[in-house]
mmCIF file of C-alpha atoms in Angstrom:
data_model
loop_
_atom_site.group_PDB
_atom_site.id
_atom_site.type_symbol
_atom_site.label_atom_id
_atom_site.label_comp_id
_atom_site.label_asym_id
_atom_site.label_seq_id
_atom_site.Cartn_x
_atom_site.Cartn_y
_atom_site.Cartn_z
ATOM 1 C CA MET I 1 15.835 -11.294 15.060
ATOM 2 C CA LYS I 2 12.807 -8.171 16.426
ATOM 3 C CA ARG I 3 9.760 -9.575 18.034
ATOM 4 C CA LEU I 4 6.833 -8.103 19.707
ATOM 5 C CA THR I 5 4.743 -9.457 22.830
ATOM 6 C CA ASN I 6 3.176 -6.854 24.780
ATOM 7 C CA LEU I 7 4.733 -3.832 23.674
ATOM 8 C CA PHE I 8 6.204 -2.328 19.858
ATOM 9 C CA VAL I 9 9.970 -3.074 20.960
ATOM 10 C CA SER I 10 10.767 -2.006 17.950
ATOM 11 C CA SER I 11 10.796 0.775 15.466
ATOM 12 C CA PRO I 12 9.340 3.255 14.230
ATOM 13 C CA HIS I 13 6.454 2.030 15.396
ATOM 14 C CA SER I 14 8.178 2.345 19.671
ATOM 15 C CA ARG I 15 5.828 4.416 21.820
ATOM 16 C CA ALA I 16 5.889 3.621 25.607
ATOM 17 C CA GLY I 17 2.582 2.051 27.232
ATOM 18 C CA LEU I 18 1.075 1.484 23.630
ATOM 19 C CA THR I 19 0.076 -2.393 23.747
ATOM 20 C CA THR I 20 0.108 -4.023 20.008
ATOM 21 C CA ASN I 21 -3.777 -4.027 19.845
ATOM 22 C CA GLN I 22 -3.520 0.244 20.575
ATOM 23 C CA VAL I 23 -0.840 0.451 18.433
ATOM 24 C CA MET I 24 -3.223 -2.083 15.566
ATOM 25 C CA ARG I 25 -5.735 0.023 16.203
ATOM 26 C CA ALA I 26 -4.260 3.646 15.929
ATOM 27 C CA VAL I 27 -2.979 2.459 13.008
ATOM 28 C CA CYS I 28 -6.216 1.832 11.480
ATOM 29 C CA TYR I 29 -7.756 4.705 12.670
ATOM 30 C CA ALA I 30 -5.433 6.537 10.990
ATOM 31 C CA CYS I 31 -6.054 4.854 7.295
ATOM 32 C CA LEU I 32 -9.672 6.493 7.696
ATOM 33 C CA PRO I 33 -9.254 9.351 6.294
ATOM 34 C CA GLY I 34 -7.722 8.155 2.773
ATOM 35 C CA VAL I 35 -10.458 4.797 2.768
ATOM 36 C CA ALA I 36 -12.875 7.470 2.883
ATOM 37 C CA ALA I 37 -11.494 9.731 -0.098
ATOM 38 C CA GLN I 38 -11.349 5.711 -1.651
ATOM 39 C CA VAL I 39 -14.990 5.130 -1.325
ATOM 40 C CA TYR I 40 -15.660 8.395 -2.563
ATOM 41 C CA PHE I 41 -14.395 8.495 -5.373
ATOM 42 C CA PHE I 42 -13.877 4.145 -6.451
ATOM 43 C CA GLY I 43 -17.660 3.461 -4.704
ATOM 44 C CA TRP I 44 -18.522 0.907 -2.440
ATOM 45 C CA GLY I 45 -16.224 -1.489 -3.523
ATOM 46 C CA VAL I 46 -13.557 -0.135 -1.208
ATOM 47 C CA MET I 47 -16.022 -1.377 1.949
ATOM 48 C CA VAL I 48 -16.978 -4.662 0.632
ATOM 49 C CA GLN I 49 -13.387 -5.787 -0.317
ATOM 50 C CA ILE I 50 -12.502 -4.504 3.353
ATOM 51 C CA PHE I 51 -14.769 -6.966 5.264
ATOM 52 C CA LEU I 52 -13.969 -9.513 2.981
ATOM 53 C CA CYS I 53 -10.284 -9.048 3.778
ATOM 54 C CA ILE I 54 -10.170 -8.636 6.999
ATOM 55 C CA LEU I 55 -12.597 -12.038 7.519
ATOM 56 C CA VAL I 56 -10.465 -13.794 5.551
ATOM 57 C CA ALA I 57 -7.454 -12.524 6.826
ATOM 58 C CA LEU I 58 -8.866 -13.146 10.694
ATOM 59 C CA ILE I 59 -10.374 -16.592 9.958
ATOM 60 C CA SER I 60 -6.620 -17.865 8.466
ATOM 61 C CA GLU I 61 -4.909 -17.062 11.283
ATOM 62 C CA ALA I 62 -6.980 -19.112 13.599
ATOM 63 C CA ILE I 63 -7.147 -21.715 11.436
ATOM 64 C CA ILE I 64 -3.035 -22.110 11.276
ATOM 65 C CA LEU I 65 -3.073 -21.092 15.197
ATOM 66 C CA THR I 66 -5.355 -24.256 16.117
ATOM 67 C CA LEU I 67 -2.769 -26.134 13.547
ATOM 68 C CA ARG I 68 0.555 -25.008 15.451
ATOM 69 C CA GLU I 69 -1.477 -25.246 18.446
ATOM 70 C CA LYS I 70 -0.860 -21.326 19.470
ATOM 71 C CA PRO I 71 -3.494 -19.316 21.348
ATOM 72 C CA VAL I 72 -6.507 -18.229 19.095
ATOM 73 C CA ARG I 73 -8.507 -15.430 21.155
ATOM 74 C CA ALA I 74 -5.412 -14.101 22.621
ATOM 75 C CA THR I 75 -3.289 -13.539 19.061
ATOM 76 C CA LEU I 76 -6.284 -12.387 17.214
ATOM 77 C CA ALA I 77 -7.506 -10.113 19.813
ATOM 78 C CA ASP I 78 -3.478 -7.855 18.423
ATOM 79 C CA GLY I 79 -5.286 -6.821 15.452
ATOM 80 C CA SER I 80 -2.272 -7.670 12.771
ATOM 81 C CA ALA I 81 -4.461 -10.046 11.430
ATOM 82 C CA MET I 82 -6.711 -6.653 11.026
ATOM 83 C CA LEU I 83 -4.805 -4.849 9.741
ATOM 84 C CA THR I 84 -2.908 -6.855 6.867
ATOM 85 C CA GLY I 85 -6.539 -7.671 5.561
ATOM 86 C CA LEU I 86 -7.256 -3.415 5.543
ATOM 87 C CA LEU I 87 -3.794 -3.211 4.039
ATOM 88 C CA ILE I 88 -4.280 -5.727 1.330
ATOM 89 C CA ALA I 89 -8.469 -4.307 0.986
ATOM 90 C CA VAL I 90 -6.905 -0.416 0.222
ATOM 91 C CA SER I 91 -4.573 -1.557 -2.176
ATOM 92 C CA ILE I 92 -6.483 -3.937 -5.011
ATOM 93 C CA PRO I 93 -8.902 -2.740 -7.541
ATOM 94 C CA PRO I 94 -12.999 -2.094 -5.772
ATOM 95 C CA LEU I 95 -15.032 -5.152 -7.632
ATOM 96 C CA ALA I 96 -11.723 -6.730 -8.122
ATOM 97 C CA PRO I 97 -13.268 -10.516 -8.212
ATOM 98 C CA TRP I 98 -13.931 -12.391 -4.150
ATOM 99 C CA TRP I 99 -11.198 -14.804 -5.233
ATOM 100 C CA ILE I 100 -8.341 -12.539 -5.294
ATOM 101 C CA SER I 101 -8.798 -11.423 -1.757
ATOM 102 C CA VAL I 102 -9.088 -14.922 -0.741
ATOM 103 C CA ILE I 103 -5.554 -15.697 -1.845
ATOM 104 C CA GLY I 104 -3.584 -12.546 -1.703
ATOM 105 C CA VAL I 105 -4.959 -12.551 2.397
ATOM 106 C CA SER I 106 -4.314 -15.606 2.771
ATOM 107 C CA PHE I 107 -1.075 -15.973 1.228
ATOM 108 C CA ALA I 108 -0.299 -12.657 3.555
ATOM 109 C CA ILE I 109 -0.960 -14.317 6.952
ATOM 110 C CA ILE I 110 -0.275 -17.951 6.060
ATOM 111 C CA ILE I 111 3.029 -17.647 4.233
ATOM 112 C CA VAL I 112 4.322 -14.605 5.032
ATOM 113 C CA LYS I 113 3.238 -14.284 8.659
ATOM 114 C CA GLN I 114 2.693 -17.560 9.821
ATOM 115 C CA LEU I 115 4.679 -20.129 7.996
ATOM 116 C CA TYR I 116 7.465 -17.624 9.556
ATOM 117 C CA GLY I 117 6.730 -18.216 13.568
ATOM 118 C CA GLY I 118 4.327 -15.182 13.590
ATOM 119 C CA LEU I 119 4.358 -11.528 14.384
ATOM 120 C CA GLY I 120 7.404 -10.316 14.923
ATOM 121 C CA PHE I 121 9.313 -12.879 13.015
ATOM 122 C CA ASN I 122 8.365 -11.811 9.755
ATOM 123 C CA LEU I 123 10.978 -11.348 7.077
ATOM 124 C CA PHE I 124 8.319 -9.556 5.038
ATOM 125 C CA ASN I 125 5.908 -6.571 4.840
ATOM 126 C CA PRO I 126 2.699 -9.472 4.588
ATOM 127 C CA ALA I 127 0.469 -7.207 3.097
ATOM 128 C CA MET I 128 2.736 -5.988 0.095
ATOM 129 C CA ALA I 129 3.908 -9.730 -0.256
ATOM 130 C CA GLY I 130 0.186 -10.710 -0.866
ATOM 131 C CA TYR I 131 -0.146 -7.754 -2.717
ATOM 132 C CA VAL I 132 3.006 -8.721 -5.281
ATOM 133 C CA VAL I 133 1.913 -12.387 -5.004
ATOM 134 C CA LEU I 134 -1.182 -11.467 -6.980
ATOM 135 C CA LEU I 135 0.045 -8.611 -9.274
ATOM 136 C CA ILE I 136 1.970 -11.383 -10.878
ATOM 137 C CA SER I 137 -0.285 -14.240 -11.469
ATOM 138 C CA PHE I 138 -3.149 -12.355 -11.545
ATOM 139 C CA PRO I 139 -2.243 -8.601 -13.842
ATOM 140 C CA VAL I 140 -5.501 -8.340 -15.289
ATOM 141 C CA ALA I 141 -7.503 -8.753 -12.104
ATOM 142 C CA MET I 142 -5.322 -6.041 -10.186
ATOM 143 C CA THR I 143 -4.997 -3.491 -12.740
ATOM 144 C CA ASN I 144 -8.880 -3.176 -13.346
ATOM 145 C CA TRP I 145 -8.842 -0.426 -10.908
ATOM 146 C CA MET I 146 -12.523 1.893 -11.419
ATOM 147 C CA PRO I 147 -12.613 5.227 -13.039
ATOM 148 C CA VAL I 148 -13.762 8.000 -10.151
ATOM 149 C CA GLN I 149 -17.204 7.800 -9.827
ATOM 150 C CA GLN I 150 -17.937 11.321 -11.679
ATOM 151 C CA LEU I 151 -16.595 9.202 -14.819
ATOM 152 C CA MET I 152 -18.149 6.553 -14.483
ATOM 153 C CA THR I 153 -21.589 5.584 -17.218
ATOM 154 C CA TYR I 154 -23.180 3.854 -14.102
ATOM 155 C CA ASP I 155 -24.393 4.667 -10.361
ATOM 156 C CA ILE I 156 -23.322 1.838 -8.420
ATOM 157 C CA SER I 157 -24.690 1.081 -5.129
ATOM 158 C CA LEU I 158 -23.233 -1.325 -2.352
ATOM 159 C CA MET I 159 -25.442 -4.238 -3.138
ATOM 160 C CA ASP I 160 -24.036 -3.226 -7.067
ATOM 161 C CA SER I 161 -20.564 -3.897 -5.702
ATOM 162 C CA ILE I 162 -21.593 -7.165 -3.608
ATOM 163 C CA ALA I 163 -22.746 -8.307 -6.978
ATOM 164 C CA ALA I 164 -19.979 -7.588 -8.891
ATOM 165 C CA VAL I 165 -16.741 -9.260 -6.670
ATOM 166 C CA PHE I 166 -18.959 -12.362 -6.087
ATOM 167 C CA THR I 167 -20.258 -12.713 -9.838
ATOM 168 C CA ASP I 168 -19.074 -10.242 -11.510
ATOM 169 C CA PHE I 169 -22.240 -8.751 -12.990
ATOM 170 C CA THR I 170 -24.205 -5.794 -11.670
ATOM 171 C CA GLN I 171 -27.732 -6.843 -10.025
ATOM 172 C CA ASP I 172 -28.263 -4.992 -13.434
ATOM 173 C CA GLY I 173 -26.671 -7.413 -15.477
ATOM 174 C CA TYR I 174 -23.778 -4.471 -16.031
ATOM 175 C CA SER I 175 -20.214 -6.767 -15.969
ATOM 176 C CA VAL I 176 -16.909 -5.259 -14.941
ATOM 177 C CA THR I 177 -15.456 -4.633 -17.858
ATOM 178 C CA GLN I 178 -18.306 -2.777 -19.198
ATOM 179 C CA LEU I 179 -18.607 0.170 -15.059
ATOM 180 C CA ARG I 180 -14.561 0.346 -16.611
ATOM 181 C CA MET I 181 -16.319 2.253 -19.276
ATOM 182 C CA ALA I 182 -16.093 6.420 -18.297
ATOM 183 C CA VAL I 183 -18.811 8.418 -19.635
ATOM 184 C CA ASP I 184 -16.688 8.991 -23.558
ATOM 185 C CA GLY I 185 -16.643 5.695 -23.567
ATOM 186 C CA ILE I 186 -13.142 4.274 -23.660
ATOM 187 C CA THR I 187 -11.590 1.689 -21.155
ATOM 188 C CA MET I 188 -10.309 3.540 -18.529
ATOM 189 C CA ALA I 189 -6.763 3.115 -16.321
ATOM 190 C CA THR I 190 -4.959 4.363 -13.538
ATOM 191 C CA PRO I 191 -3.594 8.023 -14.124
ATOM 192 C CA LEU I 192 -0.508 6.124 -13.693
ATOM 193 C CA ASP I 193 -0.526 2.898 -15.710
ATOM 194 C CA ASN I 194 -2.331 5.656 -18.372
ATOM 195 C CA PHE I 195 0.074 7.552 -18.510
ATOM 196 C CA LYS I 196 2.962 4.925 -18.832
ATOM 197 C CA THR I 197 1.596 3.728 -22.284
ATOM 198 C CA GLN I 198 0.813 6.736 -23.838
ATOM 199 C CA ILE I 199 4.101 7.937 -23.582
ATOM 200 C CA ASP I 200 4.659 5.017 -24.961
ATOM 201 C CA LEU I 201 3.113 5.793 -27.761
ATOM 202 C CA GLY I 202 5.059 8.818 -28.717
ATOM 203 C CA LEU I 203 2.656 11.346 -26.641
ATOM 204 C CA THR I 204 4.216 14.257 -24.090
ATOM 205 C CA ALA I 205 3.435 14.477 -20.247
ATOM 206 C CA SER I 206 1.503 17.668 -20.831
ATOM 207 C CA GLU I 207 -0.918 16.280 -23.611
ATOM 208 C CA ILE I 208 -2.131 13.264 -21.968
ATOM 209 C CA THR I 209 -2.197 15.473 -18.412
ATOM 210 C CA ASN I 210 -5.263 16.478 -20.185
ATOM 211 C CA SER I 211 -7.111 14.015 -20.142
ATOM 212 C CA PRO I 212 -9.976 14.338 -16.837
ATOM 213 C CA ILE I 213 -8.282 11.606 -14.903
ATOM 214 C CA TYR I 214 -5.410 13.877 -13.937
ATOM 215 C CA GLY I 215 -6.025 16.580 -12.049
ATOM 216 C CA GLU I 216 -4.659 19.491 -10.292
ATOM 217 C CA TYR I 217 -1.543 17.672 -8.549
ATOM 218 C CA GLY I 218 -1.960 14.331 -9.582
ATOM 219 C CA GLY I 219 -4.585 11.616 -11.553
ATOM 220 C CA THR I 220 -8.047 12.948 -10.189
ATOM 221 C CA GLY I 221 -9.551 10.849 -7.100
ATOM 222 C CA TRP I 222 -6.577 9.668 -6.349
ATOM 223 C CA GLU I 223 -4.518 13.437 -5.052
ATOM 224 C CA TRP I 224 -7.470 13.823 -2.625
ATOM 225 C CA VAL I 225 -6.743 9.919 -1.592
ATOM 226 C CA ASN I 226 -3.042 10.199 -0.936
ATOM 227 C CA LEU I 227 -3.831 13.759 0.749
ATOM 228 C CA GLY I 228 -6.599 11.398 3.141
ATOM 229 C CA TYR I 229 -3.274 8.617 3.765
ATOM 230 C CA LEU I 230 -0.999 11.985 4.002
ATOM 231 C CA VAL I 231 -3.383 13.141 7.313
ATOM 232 C CA GLY I 232 -3.645 10.138 8.701
ATOM 233 C CA GLY I 233 0.287 9.389 8.467
ATOM 234 C CA LEU I 234 1.062 12.840 10.060
ATOM 235 C CA LEU I 235 -1.511 12.002 13.119
ATOM 236 C CA LEU I 236 0.195 8.693 12.970
ATOM 237 C CA LEU I 237 3.141 11.181 13.856
ATOM 238 C CA LYS I 238 1.922 12.643 16.744
ATOM 239 C CA GLN I 239 1.041 10.198 18.286
ATOM 240 C CA GLY I 240 4.069 9.089 18.711
ATOM 241 C CA VAL I 241 3.098 5.635 16.709
ATOM 242 C CA ILE I 242 5.824 5.738 13.821
ATOM 243 C CA ARG I 243 8.559 8.036 13.853
ATOM 244 C CA TRP I 244 9.576 10.569 11.093
ATOM 245 C CA HIS I 245 12.526 8.901 9.444
ATOM 246 C CA ILE I 246 11.190 6.936 6.840
ATOM 247 C CA PRO I 247 8.147 8.691 5.856
ATOM 248 C CA LEU I 248 10.449 11.808 4.958
ATOM 249 C CA ALA I 249 12.966 9.744 3.655
ATOM 250 C CA VAL I 250 10.818 7.865 1.326
ATOM 251 C CA ILE I 251 8.566 10.807 0.049
ATOM 252 C CA ALA I 252 12.253 13.481 -0.602
ATOM 253 C CA SER I 253 13.936 10.700 -2.486
ATOM 254 C CA LEU I 254 11.293 10.226 -4.547
ATOM 255 C CA PHE I 255 10.320 13.912 -4.379
ATOM 256 C CA THR I 256 14.219 14.367 -5.448
ATOM 257 C CA LEU I 257 14.632 11.661 -8.125
ATOM 258 C CA THR I 258 11.590 12.733 -10.280
ATOM 259 C CA LEU I 259 12.346 16.698 -10.129
ATOM 260 C CA ILE I 260 15.861 15.890 -11.572
ATOM 261 C CA SER I 261 14.023 13.580 -14.203
ATOM 262 C CA TYR I 262 11.211 16.448 -15.256
ATOM 263 C CA SER I 263 13.775 18.961 -14.997
ATOM 264 C CA ILE I 264 15.770 16.751 -17.541
ATOM 265 C CA THR I 265 13.437 15.158 -19.573
ATOM 266 C CA PRO I 266 9.315 17.655 -18.433
ATOM 267 C CA ASP I 267 7.830 15.917 -22.183
ATOM 268 C CA LEU I 268 8.540 12.653 -20.119
ATOM 269 C CA THR I 269 8.096 12.646 -16.902
ATOM 270 C CA LEU I 270 5.321 14.109 -14.282
ATOM 271 C CA THR I 271 6.115 16.779 -12.045
ATOM 272 C CA PRO I 272 7.331 15.926 -8.863
ATOM 273 C CA MET I 273 4.351 16.989 -7.093
ATOM 274 C CA ALA I 274 2.021 14.608 -9.369
ATOM 275 C CA THR I 275 4.244 11.698 -8.382
ATOM 276 C CA LEU I 276 3.899 12.272 -5.236
ATOM 277 C CA PHE I 277 0.180 12.514 -5.382
ATOM 278 C CA SER I 278 -0.661 9.670 -7.139
ATOM 279 C CA GLY I 279 -0.252 5.815 -7.096
ATOM 280 C CA ALA I 280 0.105 4.915 -3.482
ATOM 281 C CA THR I 281 2.519 7.090 -3.295
ATOM 282 C CA MET I 282 1.508 8.320 0.685
ATOM 283 C CA PHE I 283 0.008 4.852 1.589
ATOM 284 C CA ALA I 284 3.781 3.436 1.139
ATOM 285 C CA ALA I 285 5.791 6.176 3.121
ATOM 286 C CA PHE I 286 3.084 6.515 6.042
ATOM 287 C CA PHE I 287 1.346 3.153 6.447
ATOM 288 C CA ILE I 288 3.584 -0.166 4.382
ATOM 289 C CA ALA I 289 7.200 1.979 4.831
ATOM 290 C CA THR I 290 6.875 1.826 8.201
ATOM 291 C CA ASP I 291 6.428 -1.669 9.054
ATOM 292 C CA PRO I 292 8.495 -2.395 12.744
ATOM 293 C CA ILE I 293 9.449 -6.094 12.106
ATOM 294 C CA SER I 294 10.670 -5.525 8.084
ATOM 295 C CA SER I 295 12.275 -2.024 8.479
ATOM 296 C CA SER I 296 15.059 -0.640 9.513
ATOM 297 C CA THR I 297 15.481 -0.025 13.123
ATOM 298 C CA THR I 298 18.342 2.315 13.945
ATOM 299 C CA ILE I 299 18.123 5.841 12.749
ATOM 300 C CA LYS I 300 20.393 6.141 10.139
ATOM 301 C CA GLY I 301 18.744 3.070 9.087
ATOM 302 C CA ARG I 302 15.479 4.114 8.841
ATOM 303 C CA LEU I 303 16.628 7.139 6.432
ATOM 304 C CA ILE I 304 18.641 4.597 4.453
ATOM 305 C CA PHE I 305 15.952 2.601 4.498
ATOM 306 C CA GLY I 306 12.913 4.908 3.425
ATOM 307 C CA ALA I 307 15.315 6.808 0.376
ATOM 308 C CA ILE I 308 15.628 3.232 -0.808
ATOM 309 C CA VAL I 309 12.233 2.934 -1.102
ATOM 310 C CA GLY I 310 10.966 5.580 -2.843
ATOM 311 C CA SER I 311 14.464 5.688 -5.461
ATOM 312 C CA LEU I 312 13.272 1.853 -6.028
ATOM 313 C CA ILE I 313 9.875 3.580 -6.548
ATOM 314 C CA PHE I 314 10.895 5.981 -8.940
ATOM 315 C CA MET I 315 12.786 3.414 -10.773
ATOM 316 C CA ILE I 316 9.851 1.012 -11.418
ATOM 317 C CA ARG I 317 7.579 3.829 -12.521
ATOM 318 C CA GLU I 318 10.065 5.409 -15.060
ATOM 319 C CA TRP I 319 12.048 2.343 -16.992
ATOM 320 C CA GLY I 320 10.252 -1.186 -15.079
ATOM 321 C CA GLY I 321 6.978 -2.605 -16.471
ATOM 322 C CA TYR I 322 4.509 -1.771 -13.309
ATOM 323 C CA PRO I 323 3.176 1.875 -12.840
ATOM 324 C CA ASP I 324 3.534 2.285 -9.845
ATOM 325 C CA GLY I 325 5.969 -0.363 -7.946
ATOM 326 C CA VAL I 326 5.688 0.660 -4.397
ATOM 327 C CA ALA I 327 4.944 -3.207 -3.406
ATOM 328 C CA PHE I 328 8.015 -4.058 -5.216
ATOM 329 C CA ALA I 329 10.179 -1.584 -3.851
ATOM 330 C CA VAL I 330 8.797 -1.966 -0.152
ATOM 331 C CA LEU I 331 10.197 -5.748 -0.501
ATOM 332 C CA LEU I 332 13.347 -5.108 -1.868
ATOM 333 C CA ALA I 333 14.310 -2.752 0.500
ATOM 334 C CA ASN I 334 13.473 -5.706 3.022
ATOM 335 C CA LEU I 335 15.802 -7.723 1.718
ATOM 336 C CA GLY I 336 18.105 -5.211 2.249
ATOM 337 C CA VAL I 337 17.504 -4.574 5.894
ATOM 338 C CA PRO I 338 19.869 -6.623 8.115
ATOM 339 C CA LEU I 339 22.755 -5.472 6.149
ATOM 340 C CA ILE I 340 21.800 -2.055 6.577
ATOM 341 C CA ASP I 341 20.999 -2.583 10.504
ATOM 342 C CA TYR I 342 24.689 -4.261 10.580
ATOM 343 C CA TYR I 343 26.339 -1.266 9.596
ATOM 344 C CA THR I 344 24.019 1.393 10.922
ATOM 345 C CA LYS I 345 23.697 0.133 14.548
ATOM 346 C CA PRO I 346 25.722 2.692 17.164
ATOM 347 C CA THR I 347 28.378 1.808 18.219
ATOM 348 C CA VAL I 348 28.683 0.243 22.684
ATOM 349 C CA TYR I 349 30.012 2.773 24.482
ATOM 350 C CA GLY I 350 34.004 1.703 25.444
ATOM 351 C CA HIS I 351 34.217 -0.477 22.073
ATOM 352 C CA LYS I 352 35.981 1.066 18.880
ATOM 353 C CA GLY I 353 33.830 1.210 15.971
ATOM 354 C CA LYS I 354 33.872 -0.807 12.862
ATOM 355 C CA ALA I 355 37.010 -0.758 10.931
#
């Protein structure tokens, strides 16, 4: 069983001299370019959710640690709860009701993390497990993303965002449903969700991507969000906080499978570049799949694990009922980690390999 104490001792977040707190803070800082892009394109609701989710994460961790008679201040100081709250916050719609954040974060911290013994013992990525619970339980609320700011009918201030999250209405009385109306009067969906829906209605890929919600390389706004998380991920690689195996395998497998599908049925498939820069692709590759506890620990295992995640993202997006599929892909790959590690662990010198 992998475990973290004052140092990260399991890959891919392995770097001598970095404490758990330093690594968690490094990951949080690396999220900033992506978070900044989300705030720019989707408004202040992103910041409201971040504040709320981190607060709930810290409170949940403190409560369960007190009940378990574990040190509260020292555990909270490692930054893992804060990071979990941040990862969930940027994954949910900016104006999702407050109880969505409370339920998702509480489940991630109390059930997925602490119930299994705390940091280092969880079988699944806590943030994605909490997200999946929300997505399955409240699919409507979890898919009510705002259109990007330039396509919105109403301008939303910080106070409007706070009011919408906690009351479902802005200060001027506009509901979240009304806010989701684009300038042409059409209720918006995410680019991936819209593409899947329109394909089912018989439209071709070229007809669908002529919509203003699609940019040159992906969904409008989403391509910049993905670029932000790509920049942050590269910073983590440069600092040695994560290793390249899982991100490369996720991106390469998703790109390759999409390229094959696009070559066969170009009228039914997004381009490979649009696939990489839509949804949560880069966020998943650099910040979710590389979780040091729930991912593989061997070099070959990381490559296999990343390839599985990328392949599952492709399959869920292509044939599944959910438009993105990142969270499901990561959790399903988490299930295979013990088997992957068993068959990819290096042979000890002087011992024969597996028959």
